[in-house]
Amino acid sequence: MPELQLREAIRAAMTEEMERDEDIFLMGEEVAEYNGAYKVSKGMLDQFGPERIIDTPISENGFAGLGLGAAMNGLRPIIEFMTFNFSFVAFDQVVNNAPNIRYMSGGQFKLPIVFRGPNGAAGQLAATHSNSTESLYSNFPGLKVVSPSNPDDAKGLLKTAIRNDDPVIFLESELMYGLKGEVSDEDDYTIPMGAARVAREGEDVTILAHSKSYHVAMEAAEALDEEGYDAEVIDPRTIKPLDLETIARSVKKTNRLVVVDESNPFASFASEVTHQIQDEAFDFLDAPIARVTAPDTPAPYAPNLMDEYMPSAEEIVAEAKRVMYVE
Amino acid sequence: MATSTRKEDKQDERAQDAADEQASNEQAEKQQDDADAAAMANGQPDGEASDDDQPDAESDDIAEQAQDEKPQGEASGEDDSDEEPQDANDESPAGKPIDVPGEASLEVEFNTYPANSYAHDDLGFEEDDLIEIYRNMLLQRRFEERCRQMYQRQKISGFLHLYIGQEAVSTGSIQAIGLGEDTVITAYRDHGMALAMGMEPDACMAELFGKETGVSKGKGGSMHFFDAERRMFGGHGIVGAGVPLGAGIAFAHKYRGDDEICLCFFGDGAVNQGAFHEAANLAGLYDLPVVLICENNQYGMGTHIDRAMAESKVYRHAVSYDMPGGVANGMDVFSVNKAVRDHVEMAREGQPSLLELKTYRYQGHSISDPAKYRAEGELEGQQEQDAIARLHKYMLDEDLASEDALDEIDDEVKQETKDAIEFAEESDLPDEEAIYDDVYSEDDYPFLMR
């Protein structure tokens, strides 16, 4: 299996799908002549030409809506947000048109569209450029939300997202674009949405973490291992649909859960999972469910404050020990 | 009409403008990217995402920036980046002096379509066509009069925005396109457009009653009528939000290379939304086959256009988007039809345009609005130029129909409307399980919260 960077895996998914289906096009800021702000679409203009790899003005509400209209009229757009912070400029289109038109038209119009781009904090970019949007977008029925942690999942899930007939929010990460990993070179490699991956099996505590946080969770699991505790790490891969079954099964085994998510904590993905699991596995829990999230503050700039802001392996270890009632 | 010459001039201007813009944008973007790259480099979490690409990206940018800063004409032979075409810097106007003309003025021609300027045979309409046009406008009016009544009887709930007074806009426009092939999208005052497009009064009334037999299965209501078969793309409730969709619908026509065009309707209120301006810019930029039609009924809810729009001659906004603009009297179905035909023709040639149709709504913004903000006599003055009465008079004056024949049509559409109410009354409300239908493409979407 070839080793690809995350950006290359995403590019491979888009390229393969565009070779397969002429109705797919890629549109966004700097995707064509600039080769992508983060070089995700590098070379795609050369391969597919300006009719299918389309630069836009800085006009998110306009081109997000344009993508939706094109989807209503039979195409399958991939709309790149340079980062999901800028999707807020297109909020009306993303949350009030994309998820509602199928429903309001009584199923007459489908909207096969992928909104993709990097999500979450990426260093010292301060509050406006550090938003995590998974909790927000998964609150809107009609949207699907995908957030992979590695190149292989990214490729398989993006191909699935592109083929899906509903609007999909596909969340990537600036900091992971260079992350390398083995990627399947199967001809038609897809991964279904709503299937979590048990990345590390363990008996003592379950840690649930996606995207960047997954890697921090794995680091924490290693640290716990050194102290003799056996953590199970689950990567949900898709936020919505959520593979509640796999998470619940694990919790029924370990009886403890730590949810890691770099989003702000109030009304978040972590709080939703906490509710779902207490509902599903209340009698199996030996401790309250713990969360490791960003604090309930905007993202700061100063380096020490930003370190404090992001979930760390130390915090995860501490929370895991707290729910295991060990020092 | 200055359309054709404008179109040709546009190519040269655009090439120059694009080059200018690219130059200034590149500088700004590169500074941003350097900042991003630097921030990313120090923001990496320990132990993962050791991104060997970031330093590359950063150094690429610095190299590119250095090239941009070279005076124009210097050899680009030192360019060691294999990502940039060798002559990119030669084409870039970076380093050229800023060009500000000594004198500047703007003279633009617009197409105008005043009332009473066109006869039916100018437009190729036969007597039968006129009867159909008359019947259709009258159907819209009688249908909506009944809607008002049904709302008062609490058969219809939610918001109800009546179209009465604006019927020439819908009928005149739809008569100018290939129905079922060309695409149409409109805003929330959509009953008239639906009926003009041949959507069944039965199914329209049933939607207003919230019945499963409604045009949107009782899921959309008054503001969200859809008909995929007739290529009616909705019925959109948020002011301005449908305009980018219209651009996208047109984008798909162009992408596929079909011969179809999109009529994208919106109200004067939408012109003050960013969504309109972004969509108009994209339409102009990508040469999309769309006619942006502002149905100017002069009020955004209760606020007159003069109190809401700095440049309240809507057609003039076309200049900003490098497209032809036009204005027609929306109370004359012939003027509307001629205007839309001309603009549709442009769209078929890949030229987007902005067309303002000046009209007037006789009712309040919604059923609950008594419209006390109108000046005294304003409504009555507008009603004197009523589009249906105008066509009625035209057909009698021109001896194209008898009074009796027109009365009979009125009786027929009144009956059709009554039948629609009966159909709606007799239809069932949606099954309660239907609340979960059509949220997603999968029937058994696994984690829908119930």
Short mmCIF file of N, CA and C in Angstrom, two decimals, chain B residues 30 60-71 89:
data_model
loop_
_atom_site.label_atom_id
_atom_site.label_comp_id
_atom_site.label_asym_id
_atom_site.label_seq_id
_atom_site.Cartn_x
_atom_site.Cartn_y
_atom_site.Cartn_z
N LYS B 30 -0.15 36.23 -0.43
CA LYS B 30 1.13 35.65 -0.06
C LYS B 30 1.49 36.06 1.35
N ASP B 60 8.37 28.01 -0.83
CA ASP B 60 7.79 28.30 -2.15
C ASP B 60 7.24 29.70 -2.19
N ASP B 61 6.50 30.02 -1.15
CA ASP B 61 5.84 31.32 -1.15
C ASP B 61 6.85 32.45 -1.13
N ILE B 62 7.89 32.25 -0.35
CA ILE B 62 8.90 33.31 -0.28
C ILE B 62 9.55 33.48 -1.64
N ALA B 63 9.82 32.35 -2.28
CA ALA B 63 10.43 32.43 -3.62
C ALA B 63 9.51 33.15 -4.58
N GLU B 64 8.24 32.81 -4.51
CA GLU B 64 7.30 33.45 -5.43
C GLU B 64 7.20 34.94 -5.16
N GLN B 65 7.20 35.25 -3.87
CA GLN B 65 7.08 36.66 -3.53
C GLN B 65 8.27 37.44 -4.05
N ALA B 66 9.44 36.85 -3.87
CA ALA B 66 10.65 37.51 -4.34
C ALA B 66 10.56 37.77 -5.85
N GLN B 67 10.01 36.81 -6.58
CA GLN B 67 9.88 37.01 -8.02
C GLN B 67 8.93 38.14 -8.33
N ASP B 68 7.84 38.16 -7.58
CA ASP B 68 6.85 39.21 -7.84
C ASP B 68 7.45 40.59 -7.63
N GLU B 69 8.38 40.67 -6.69
CA GLU B 69 8.92 41.98 -6.37
C GLU B 69 9.94 42.47 -7.39
N LYS B 70 10.37 41.58 -8.27
CA LYS B 70 11.31 42.01 -9.31
C LYS B 70 10.63 43.01 -10.23
N PRO B 71 11.39 44.01 -10.66
CA PRO B 71 10.82 44.92 -11.66
C PRO B 71 10.40 44.13 -12.89
N ASN B 89 5.42 35.66 -14.71
CA ASN B 89 5.78 36.99 -14.24
C ASN B 89 5.76 38.02 -15.36
#
